[in-house]
Structures are given as structure tokens and as C-alpha cells.
Amino acid sequence: MKAISIQTFGSPDGLAIVDLPVPAPAAGQVLIATEAVGVGGVDIVIRSGALAAYGFKEGHIPGGEVAGTVTAVGDGVDASWIGRRVWGSTGTGGGYVEQAVAPVEQILPLPRDLSAAASVTLGSSGAVAHFGLRHAHFAPGETVLVRGAAGGIGIMAVQLAAHGGAAAVAVTTSSAERGERLRRLGATHVLDRSCDGGEEAPAGYDVIIDVVAGEDMPLFFDRLNPNGRMVAVGAVAGRPPADFGTKIMAAFQKSMSFAAFSAATVTPADLNAVRSEQFAAASRGEIEAVVHELLPLDEAVLAHQKMDAGEVFGRIVLTP
Ligand SMILES: NC(=O)c1ccc[n+]([C@@H]2O[C@H](COP(=O)([O-])OP(=O)(O)OC[C@H]3O[C@@H](n4cnc5c(N)ncnc54)[C@H](OP(=O)(O)O)[C@@H]3O)[C@@H](O)[C@H]2O)c1
């Protein structure tokens, strides 16, 4: 089968099409003939080599979520899955392939009205946005800021906060055009990457969902209201400055909180329960899966170039 491998860490040119044997699903796994493969922000970080210290090696097959039809099952898996269309998590890699294996507890049937592309746009990002907001103890009537709102997680956080009764949903983004698209998804205020939203923007926020981190993180932490909560769900701009902890302690008297959230701390059953609700809501048209573009699997290099160039609003989906 055709697969995309990171032959050399660094630029997208290090990705190559390779020929691999079709894997046999191990006990507890299913084999999925892929129709859609999500290109995630973490795939880009892994390809860059930045996570080499965490055990990622050249030769890695990127891709954390796929959708398609189950063609075989391993020992202990109900054979009635065969022939069903599913969404599946492949973890931190293994998705950029024509036939992917996934643990049975990390697959979900696709609703008839939801496309494979929509499912790999929502599957991971929607759950992170949901549990990130929950980790922040978000409640109706609160003001929310989504930092890095133009990506898969941010787009879902905006929609969930708006549907959840936020008093305001501010977003950071790099262009007015993206700002307008985010307004159509529920944003009420558009800020630039340095938190400037003009006089209309709320003076402070009860909740900040931060996909970006990086050097500017303290600037955003300072915009929390007393008792406000900032939850880091990503770090597309890298680590915060070394004295971030000192800045958090300097705000001691405002009882503000900083937390990180990773979906790795949520059980597969709880993640799937939320995904299932979100898939149903998307198939009823209540939330939107924003697919930036469909590209053939062979065009993975182009997909990564577009991600590197910051051109992507929502999710690029590869179609094997
Ligand atoms: N918590 C979890 O369990 C979990 C799970 C999966 C992934 N992740 C993490 O989530 C992140 C990817 O999420 P995603 O796919 O939603 O994001 P993304 O699309 O990679 O980035 C989100 C947005 O951030 C803005 N941005 C990019 N670089 C920036 C910079 N240097 N400074 C300020 N803004 C910048 C861009 O929008 P504008 O150009 O419009 O500003 C971009 O569209 C990764 O860090 C990944 O590791 C976390």
C-alpha cells in the first residue's frame, strides 16, 4: 500500500511516498481502508524534528486520525465492524496510509450524513476544544478569548463557547478575512496576534483557551479577569518565556489560574462520547467542520507546505 513517511526531519521535502505491506490488525485493533486523513498541527511539529527527543524517528508515518471502511479485525474484536464506515484515532502517527490500524476503543461509527473529511476535521480538535473549555470551568455568561482561533481546535472552541452561552467570544487571528469567517462561526470580537482588538474588545476575559503559547503568553495571561482561567491546549509558537511562572505569581491577588490540558488525560470512552455528540451535531448542521482543502495523499508535501506557510483555515484533509 501507499504511505507517506518522514524520510528526513526538517522541511516538507523530507516527506516521501513509500510502499509498505498492508498491516495485519493486532488483537484489539481494526484495519481501516482510508477515505480521509486529517493533517494535524502536531504532524508538522513531528516532521520538523522538534519532537525527536520524545522518541519520534525518521521513517515515522505521520497522521493521527483517519476515516474509512473497516476491512479486517484483530483477535477479540467483533467481526460486525467489518464493512462499517468509521472515524478512527491512530494516536501520534500511522494515518498517512491507504490502510490504517486503530484500536477498536478509539473508533466511532460515522453518521450517514457526515462526510469522512468532516469527521477527521472534528474528531480530534472538537474533543480538545470541549475538554479544554471544561478544564477551564467555562460557564454561560462568561467572556472567552480563543487565542489561535483559525486552526481546528480554535474553530471548535469558538463554536462551543458561542453555543454554550458565552457573553463574548473574542478571537486572535492574523487577517481581517479570517476574522470575518470566525465571526460567522460565533466570534463577537476580533483581535490581532498581540491582543489588540480596539476599543470595542472586552477589557478582560474569564476564560482564555490558548493554542499558541510562545513569548507573548504573559501578555494574554494579564488580560484575565480576577478568578479568570487560562488553559493552554497547544503551543504552535513554542514555549512561554522562562519567567512566565514569576508573572503568574505576581498576579497572586487576582486569584487567576493557569493550566495545561491534554486529551491524553481523558479516557478513550469519554473522548468518544463527546465526539459522538459532536458528529451528530455536525450532521444536523448545528456545528460546522471547516475543511480548508482536500488533497490527494500523494500531495502530502504540498499540504505541509501550506501548513508551514500559515495558509490553512481549518483542516487540510488528504484523500488516499
Ligand atoms: N491539547 C491536546 O490534547 C492537543 C491535541 C492535539 C493537538 N494539540 C496541539 O494543538 C496545536 C495545533 O492546533 P491547531 O491545529 O488548532 O492549530 P494550528 O492550525 O496549527 O494553529 C492555530 C492558529 O494559530 C495561529 N498562529 C500560528 N502561529 C502563530 C504564532 N507564531 N503566533 C501567534 N499565532 C499563531 C494561526 O492563525 P492566524 O494566522 O490567524 O493567527 C493558526 O491558524 C499543536 O500545538 C498541537 O500540539 C493539542
GROMACS .gro file of C-alpha atoms and ligand atoms in nm:
model
  368
    1MET     CA    1   0.000   0.000   0.000
    2LYS     CA    2   0.098   0.362  -0.048
    3ALA     CA    3   0.212   0.556   0.259
    4ILE     CA    4   0.382   0.887   0.337
    5SER     CA    5   0.693   0.869   0.551
    6ILE     CA    6   0.912   1.136   0.709
    7GLN     CA    7   1.239   1.031   0.547
    8THR     CA    8   1.431   1.335   0.675
    9PHE     CA    9   1.336   1.573   0.956
   10GLY     CA   10   1.309   1.938   0.858
   11SER     CA   11   1.124   2.083   0.559
   12PRO     CA   12   0.819   1.927   0.388
   13ASP     CA   13   1.057   1.798   0.116
   14GLY     CA   14   1.165   1.536   0.370
   15LEU     CA   15   0.830   1.360   0.319
   16ALA     CA   16   0.829   1.075   0.064
   17ILE     CA   17   0.581   0.829  -0.083
   18VAL     CA   18   0.678   0.475   0.019
   19ASP     CA   19   0.537   0.130  -0.048
   20LEU     CA   20   0.453  -0.070   0.266
   21PRO     CA   21   0.286  -0.406   0.327
   22VAL     CA   22  -0.078  -0.382   0.436
   23PRO     CA   23  -0.064  -0.420   0.815
   24ALA     CA   24  -0.249  -0.703   0.989
   25PRO     CA   25  -0.463  -0.572   1.276
   26ALA     CA   26  -0.331  -0.698   1.610
   27ALA     CA   27  -0.557  -0.812   1.893
   28GLY     CA   28  -0.798  -0.531   1.979
   29GLN     CA   29  -0.737  -0.345   1.654
   30VAL     CA   30  -0.925  -0.286   1.329
   31LEU     CA   31  -0.791  -0.224   0.979
   32ILE     CA   32  -0.944   0.078   0.802
   33ALA     CA   33  -0.933   0.142   0.426
   34THR     CA   34  -0.885   0.517   0.447
   35GLU     CA   35  -1.100   0.770   0.262
   36ALA     CA   36  -0.986   1.075   0.457
   37VAL     CA   37  -0.679   1.155   0.667
   38GLY     CA   38  -0.656   1.470   0.880
   39VAL     CA   39  -0.339   1.680   0.861
   40GLY     CA   40  -0.285   1.790   1.220
   41GLY     CA   41  -0.068   2.066   1.365
   42VAL     CA   42   0.126   1.802   1.556
   43ASP     CA   43   0.219   1.624   1.228
   44ILE     CA   44   0.403   1.942   1.130
   45VAL     CA   45   0.588   1.960   1.461
   46ILE     CA   46   0.690   1.592   1.436
   47ARG     CA   47   0.808   1.639   1.074
   48SER     CA   48   1.021   1.939   1.178
   49GLY     CA   49   1.219   1.712   1.410
   50ALA     CA   50   1.130   1.919   1.718
   51LEU     CA   51   0.998   1.608   1.895
   52ALA     CA   52   1.297   1.383   1.818
   53ALA     CA   53   1.385   1.392   2.188
   54TYR     CA   54   1.043   1.235   2.259
   55GLY     CA   55   1.119   0.921   2.057
   56PHE     CA   56   0.999   1.024   1.709
   57LYS     CA   57   1.245   0.891   1.450
   58GLU     CA   58   1.298   0.945   1.078
   59GLY     CA   59   1.089   0.689   0.893
   60HIS     CA   60   0.785   0.785   1.104
   61ILE     CA   61   0.446   0.776   0.928
   62PRO     CA   62   0.257   1.088   1.039
   63GLY     CA   63  -0.120   1.126   1.086
   64GLY     CA   64  -0.335   1.087   1.395
   65GLU     CA   65  -0.688   1.048   1.258
   66VAL     CA   66  -0.848   0.873   0.964
   67ALA     CA   67  -1.190   0.780   0.836
   68GLY     CA   68  -1.294   0.497   0.606
   69THR     CA   69  -1.430   0.145   0.599
   70VAL     CA   70  -1.325  -0.136   0.833
   71THR     CA   71  -1.185  -0.421   0.622
   72ALA     CA   72  -1.048  -0.658   0.889
   73VAL     CA   73  -1.041  -0.701   1.266
   74GLY     CA   74  -0.787  -0.847   1.507
   75ASP     CA   75  -0.847  -1.106   1.777
   76GLY     CA   76  -1.113  -1.012   2.028
   77VAL     CA   77  -1.283  -0.757   1.803
   78ASP     CA   78  -1.645  -0.803   1.699
   79ALA     CA   79  -1.642  -0.901   1.328
   80SER     CA   80  -1.961  -0.700   1.273
   81TRP     CA   81  -1.736  -0.392   1.246
   82ILE     CA   82  -1.623  -0.519   0.902
   83GLY     CA   83  -1.786  -0.313   0.628
   84ARG     CA   84  -1.882  -0.025   0.858
   85ARG     CA   85  -1.766   0.332   0.792
   86VAL     CA   86  -1.582   0.470   1.092
   87TRP     CA   87  -1.367   0.754   1.223
   88GLY     CA   88  -1.052   0.630   1.398
   89SER     CA   89  -0.761   0.764   1.601
   90THR     CA   90  -0.420   0.627   1.509
   91GLY     CA   91  -0.253   0.806   1.801
   92THR     CA   92   0.062   1.007   1.722
   93GLY     CA   93   0.118   0.853   1.379
   94GLY     CA   94   0.030   0.591   1.122
   95GLY     CA   95  -0.250   0.779   0.947
   96TYR     CA   96  -0.095   0.887   0.613
   97VAL     CA   97  -0.163   0.547   0.455
   98GLU     CA   98  -0.414   0.364   0.240
   99GLN     CA   99  -0.485   0.107   0.516
  100ALA     CA  100  -0.452   0.215   0.879
  101VAL     CA  101  -0.480   0.026   1.205
  102ALA     CA  102  -0.659   0.173   1.506
  103PRO     CA  103  -0.756   0.034   1.847
  104VAL     CA  104  -1.124  -0.061   1.849
  105GLU     CA  105  -1.190   0.156   2.155
  106GLN     CA  106  -1.072   0.455   1.951
  107ILE     CA  107  -1.306   0.419   1.656
  108LEU     CA  108  -1.660   0.552   1.612
  109PRO     CA  109  -1.926   0.477   1.353
  110LEU     CA  110  -1.972   0.765   1.109
  111PRO     CA  111  -2.323   0.908   1.098
  112ARG     CA  112  -2.470   0.867   0.749
  113ASP     CA  113  -2.491   1.244   0.698
  114LEU     CA  114  -2.131   1.320   0.799
  115SER     CA  115  -1.854   1.306   0.541
  116ALA     CA  116  -1.526   1.130   0.612
  117ALA     CA  117  -1.348   1.464   0.563
  118ALA     CA  118  -1.574   1.638   0.817
  119SER     CA  119  -1.510   1.363   1.072
  120VAL     CA  120  -1.129   1.396   1.058
  121THR     CA  121  -1.170   1.772   1.088
  122LEU     CA  122  -1.380   1.745   1.403
  123GLY     CA  123  -1.265   1.423   1.565
  124SER     CA  124  -0.952   1.530   1.750
  125SER     CA  125  -0.995   1.909   1.753
  126GLY     CA  126  -1.354   1.907   1.873
  127ALA     CA  127  -1.274   1.690   2.172
  128VAL     CA  128  -0.973   1.906   2.268
  129ALA     CA  129  -1.189   2.220   2.244
  130HIS     CA  130  -1.468   2.062   2.451
  131PHE     CA  131  -1.246   1.929   2.728
  132GLY     CA  132  -1.027   2.242   2.719
  133LEU     CA  133  -1.333   2.457   2.793
  134ARG     CA  134  -1.440   2.212   3.062
  135HIS     CA  135  -1.088   2.219   3.214
  136ALA     CA  136  -1.128   2.598   3.228
  137HIS     CA  137  -1.463   2.556   3.414
  138PHE     CA  138  -1.628   2.769   3.144
  139ALA     CA  139  -1.984   2.871   3.238
  140PRO     CA  140  -2.258   3.052   3.042
  141GLY     CA  141  -2.239   3.431   3.070
  142GLU     CA  142  -1.858   3.438   3.085
  143THR     CA  143  -1.626   3.620   2.844
  144VAL     CA  144  -1.398   3.390   2.644
  145LEU     CA  145  -1.086   3.456   2.437
  146VAL     CA  146  -0.966   3.192   2.192
  147ARG     CA  147  -0.602   3.252   2.101
  148GLY     CA  148  -0.503   3.091   1.769
  149ALA     CA  149  -0.867   3.061   1.665
  150ALA     CA  150  -0.811   2.990   1.294
  151GLY     CA  151  -0.694   2.631   1.348
  152GLY     CA  152  -0.901   2.319   1.401
  153ILE     CA  153  -0.907   2.345   1.781
  154GLY     CA  154  -0.975   2.719   1.784
  155ILE     CA  155  -1.262   2.700   1.533
  156MET     CA  156  -1.431   2.439   1.752
  157ALA     CA  157  -1.363   2.632   2.075
  158VAL     CA  158  -1.528   2.940   1.921
  159GLN     CA  159  -1.838   2.747   1.819
  160LEU     CA  160  -1.869   2.561   2.151
  161ALA     CA  161  -1.823   2.877   2.359
  162ALA     CA  162  -2.082   3.062   2.148
  163HIS     CA  163  -2.331   2.773   2.168
  164GLY     CA  164  -2.253   2.740   2.539
  165GLY     CA  165  -2.383   3.091   2.612
  166ALA     CA  166  -2.061   3.293   2.639
  167ALA     CA  167  -2.125   3.665   2.691
  168ALA     CA  168  -1.848   3.737   2.439
  169VAL     CA  169  -1.617   3.521   2.227
  170ALA     CA  170  -1.305   3.713   2.128
  171VAL     CA  171  -1.050   3.558   1.891
  172THR     CA  172  -0.697   3.630   1.781
  173THR     CA  173  -0.617   3.589   1.414
  174SER     CA  174  -0.377   3.733   1.157
  175SER     CA  175  -0.618   3.872   0.896
  176ALA     CA  176  -0.946   4.061   0.868
  177GLU     CA  177  -1.076   3.797   0.624
  178ARG     CA  178  -1.020   3.522   0.883
  179GLY     CA  179  -1.179   3.745   1.143
  180GLU     CA  180  -1.496   3.767   0.932
  181ARG     CA  181  -1.505   3.390   0.890
  182LEU     CA  182  -1.466   3.347   1.266
  183ARG     CA  183  -1.750   3.595   1.327
  184ARG     CA  184  -1.974   3.378   1.110
  185LEU     CA  185  -1.883   3.085   1.339
  186GLY     CA  186  -1.973   3.274   1.657
  187ALA     CA  187  -1.688   3.515   1.738
  188THR     CA  188  -1.805   3.852   1.868
  189HIS     CA  189  -1.469   4.038   1.873
  190VAL     CA  190  -1.160   4.002   1.653
  191LEU     CA  191  -0.815   4.080   1.796
  192ASP     CA  192  -0.476   4.075   1.629
  193ARG     CA  193  -0.200   3.840   1.743
  194SER     CA  194  -0.082   4.095   2.002
  195CYS     CA  195  -0.426   4.105   2.169
  196ASP     CA  196  -0.531   4.440   2.022
  197GLY     CA  197  -0.900   4.445   1.936
  198GLY     CA  198  -0.958   4.818   1.954
  199GLU     CA  199  -1.188   4.992   2.199
  200GLU     CA  200  -1.480   4.755   2.141
  201ALA     CA  201  -1.294   4.447   2.272
  202PRO     CA  202  -1.366   4.332   2.628
  203ALA     CA  203  -1.120   4.471   2.882
  204GLY     CA  204  -1.074   4.129   3.039
  205TYR     CA  205  -1.165   3.762   3.000
  206ASP     CA  206  -1.294   3.495   3.235
  207VAL     CA  207  -1.155   3.214   3.018
  208ILE     CA  208  -0.868   3.204   2.769
  209ILE     CA  209  -0.821   2.895   2.553
  210ASP     CA  210  -0.467   2.924   2.420
  211VAL     CA  211  -0.348   2.717   2.121
  212VAL     CA  212  -0.039   2.936   2.068
  213ALA     CA  213   0.176   2.977   2.387
  214GLY     CA  214   0.518   3.129   2.295
  215GLU     CA  215   0.680   3.454   2.405
  216ASP     CA  216   0.353   3.653   2.411
  217MET     CA  217   0.175   3.422   2.653
  218PRO     CA  218   0.219   3.653   2.960
  219LEU     CA  219   0.059   3.941   2.767
  220PHE     CA  220  -0.256   3.733   2.732
  221PHE     CA  221  -0.245   3.600   3.090
  222ASP     CA  222  -0.253   3.963   3.204
  223ARG     CA  223  -0.592   4.004   3.029
  224LEU     CA  224  -0.763   3.756   3.260
  225ASN     CA  225  -1.029   3.894   3.491
  226PRO     CA  226  -0.997   3.823   3.864
  227ASN     CA  227  -1.067   3.449   3.911
  228GLY     CA  228  -1.002   3.404   3.536
  229ARG     CA  229  -0.863   3.079   3.394
  230MET     CA  230  -0.615   3.035   3.108
  231VAL     CA  231  -0.587   2.684   2.962
  232ALA     CA  232  -0.304   2.602   2.723
  233VAL     CA  233  -0.419   2.338   2.474
  234GLY     CA  234  -0.138   2.381   2.221
  235ALA     CA  235   0.194   2.555   2.166
  236VAL     CA  236   0.218   2.641   1.796
  237ALA     CA  237   0.454   2.933   1.880
  238GLY     CA  238   0.670   2.726   2.117
  239ARG     CA  239   0.730   2.761   2.488
  240PRO     CA  240   0.638   3.064   2.702
  241PRO     CA  241   0.925   3.277   2.837
  242ALA     CA  242   1.123   3.131   3.123
  243ASP     CA  243   0.985   3.386   3.371
  244PHE     CA  244   0.618   3.307   3.296
  245GLY     CA  245   0.581   3.137   3.633
  246THR     CA  246   0.706   3.451   3.807
  247LYS     CA  247   0.444   3.656   3.620
  248ILE     CA  248   0.169   3.417   3.729
  249MET     CA  249   0.275   3.457   4.092
  250ALA     CA  250   0.291   3.836   4.053
  251ALA     CA  251  -0.086   3.829   3.986
  252PHE     CA  252  -0.142   3.640   4.313
  253GLN     CA  253  -0.406   3.878   4.449
  254LYS     CA  254  -0.633   3.832   4.146
  255SER     CA  255  -0.670   3.454   4.207
  256MET     CA  256  -0.606   3.374   3.842
  257SER     CA  257  -0.530   3.021   3.724
  258PHE     CA  258  -0.308   2.874   3.458
  259ALA     CA  259  -0.348   2.513   3.346
  260ALA     CA  260  -0.244   2.289   3.061
  261PHE     CA  261  -0.484   2.045   2.905
  262SER     CA  262  -0.402   1.733   2.703
  263ALA     CA  263  -0.656   1.490   2.562
  264ALA     CA  264  -0.413   1.218   2.673
  265THR     CA  265  -0.560   1.256   3.023
  266VAL     CA  266  -0.914   1.172   2.909
  267THR     CA  267  -1.023   0.811   2.865
  268PRO     CA  268  -1.098   0.689   2.510
  269ALA     CA  269  -1.458   0.624   2.619
  270ASP     CA  270  -1.507   0.981   2.741
  271LEU     CA  271  -1.342   1.124   2.429
  272ASN     CA  272  -1.564   0.912   2.206
  273ALA     CA  273  -1.880   1.008   2.396
  274VAL     CA  274  -1.809   1.375   2.319
  275ARG     CA  275  -1.706   1.301   1.959
  276SER     CA  276  -2.024   1.109   1.905
  277GLU     CA  277  -2.233   1.407   2.022
  278GLN     CA  278  -2.029   1.644   1.805
  279PHE     CA  279  -2.058   1.420   1.497
  280ALA     CA  280  -2.434   1.413   1.547
  281ALA     CA  281  -2.448   1.792   1.597
  282ALA     CA  282  -2.241   1.844   1.279
  283SER     CA  283  -2.462   1.611   1.078
  284ARG     CA  284  -2.765   1.818   1.196
  285GLY     CA  285  -2.583   2.134   1.085
  286GLU     CA  286  -2.552   2.274   1.439
  287ILE     CA  287  -2.172   2.294   1.427
  288GLU     CA  288  -1.952   2.333   1.123
  289ALA     CA  289  -1.649   2.124   1.033
  290VAL     CA  290  -1.426   2.367   0.842
  291VAL     CA  291  -1.236   2.171   0.578
  292HIS     CA  292  -0.974   2.400   0.425
  293GLU     CA  293  -0.897   2.177   0.127
  294LEU     CA  294  -0.898   1.817   0.009
  295LEU     CA  295  -0.568   1.697  -0.139
  296PRO     CA  296  -0.466   1.353  -0.265
  297LEU     CA  297  -0.242   1.155  -0.026
  298ASP     CA  298   0.040   1.196  -0.282
  299GLU     CA  299   0.025   1.571  -0.219
  300ALA     CA  300   0.128   1.548   0.146
  301VAL     CA  301   0.432   1.767   0.074
  302LEU     CA  302   0.204   2.042  -0.059
  303ALA     CA  303  -0.026   2.002   0.243
  304HIS     CA  304   0.270   2.052   0.479
  305GLN     CA  305   0.398   2.349   0.275
  306LYS     CA  306   0.056   2.514   0.311
  307MET     CA  307   0.056   2.446   0.684
  308ASP     CA  308   0.409   2.591   0.717
  309ALA     CA  309   0.304   2.900   0.521
  310GLY     CA  310   0.013   2.963   0.762
  311GLU     CA  311  -0.235   2.941   0.474
  312VAL     CA  312  -0.471   2.694   0.636
  313PHE     CA  313  -0.803   2.794   0.794
  314GLY     CA  314  -0.947   2.478   0.948
  315ARG     CA  315  -0.816   2.142   0.834
  316ILE     CA  316  -0.641   2.006   0.523
  317VAL     CA  317  -0.767   1.655   0.454
  318LEU     CA  318  -0.568   1.400   0.250
  319THR     CA  319  -0.768   1.159   0.036
  320PRO     CA  320  -0.590   0.828  -0.032
  321LIG     N1  321  -0.423   1.950   2.399
  321LIG     C1  322  -0.429   1.843   2.323
  321LIG     O1  323  -0.471   1.733   2.364
  321LIG     C2  324  -0.386   1.854   2.180
  321LIG     C3  325  -0.426   1.759   2.084
  321LIG     C4  326  -0.386   1.777   1.952
  321LIG     C5  327  -0.303   1.885   1.918
  321LIG     N2  328  -0.262   1.971   2.015
  321LIG     C6  329  -0.176   2.086   1.985
  321LIG     O2  330  -0.256   2.186   1.924
  321LIG     C7  331  -0.174   2.261   1.834
  321LIG     C8  332  -0.234   2.258   1.695
  321LIG     O3  333  -0.368   2.303   1.699
  321LIG     P1  334  -0.441   2.358   1.568
  321LIG     O4  335  -0.424   2.257   1.459
  321LIG     O5  336  -0.575   2.403   1.608
  321LIG     O6  337  -0.353   2.486   1.540
  321LIG     P2  338  -0.285   2.544   1.408
  321LIG     O7  339  -0.380   2.542   1.296
  321LIG     O8  340  -0.150   2.482   1.391
  321LIG     O9  341  -0.264   2.696   1.459
  321LIG     C9  342  -0.372   2.772   1.506
  321LIG    C10  343  -0.356   2.916   1.462
  321LIG    O10  344  -0.257   2.983   1.542
  321LIG    C11  345  -0.212   3.097   1.470
  321LIG     N3  346  -0.067   3.101   1.482
  321LIG    C12  347   0.022   3.018   1.423
  321LIG     N4  348   0.148   3.051   1.457
  321LIG    C13  349   0.137   3.157   1.540
  321LIG    C14  350   0.231   3.238   1.609
  321LIG     N5  351   0.364   3.217   1.598
  321LIG     N6  352   0.185   3.337   1.689
  321LIG    C15  353   0.052   3.360   1.700
  321LIG     N7  354  -0.043   3.287   1.636
  321LIG    C16  355   0.000   3.188   1.557
  321LIG    C17  356  -0.258   3.080   1.325
  321LIG    O11  357  -0.368   3.165   1.299
  321LIG     P3  358  -0.355   3.318   1.249
  321LIG    O12  359  -0.253   3.319   1.138
  321LIG    O13  360  -0.492   3.351   1.203
  321LIG    O14  361  -0.311   3.396   1.369
  321LIG    C18  362  -0.307   2.937   1.321
  321LIG    O15  363  -0.411   2.916   1.230
  321LIG    C19  364  -0.035   2.200   1.839
  321LIG    O16  365   0.043   2.272   1.933
  321LIG    C20  366  -0.064   2.058   1.887
  321LIG    O17  367   0.048   2.001   1.952
  321LIG    C21  368  -0.303   1.959   2.143
   0.00000   0.00000   0.00000
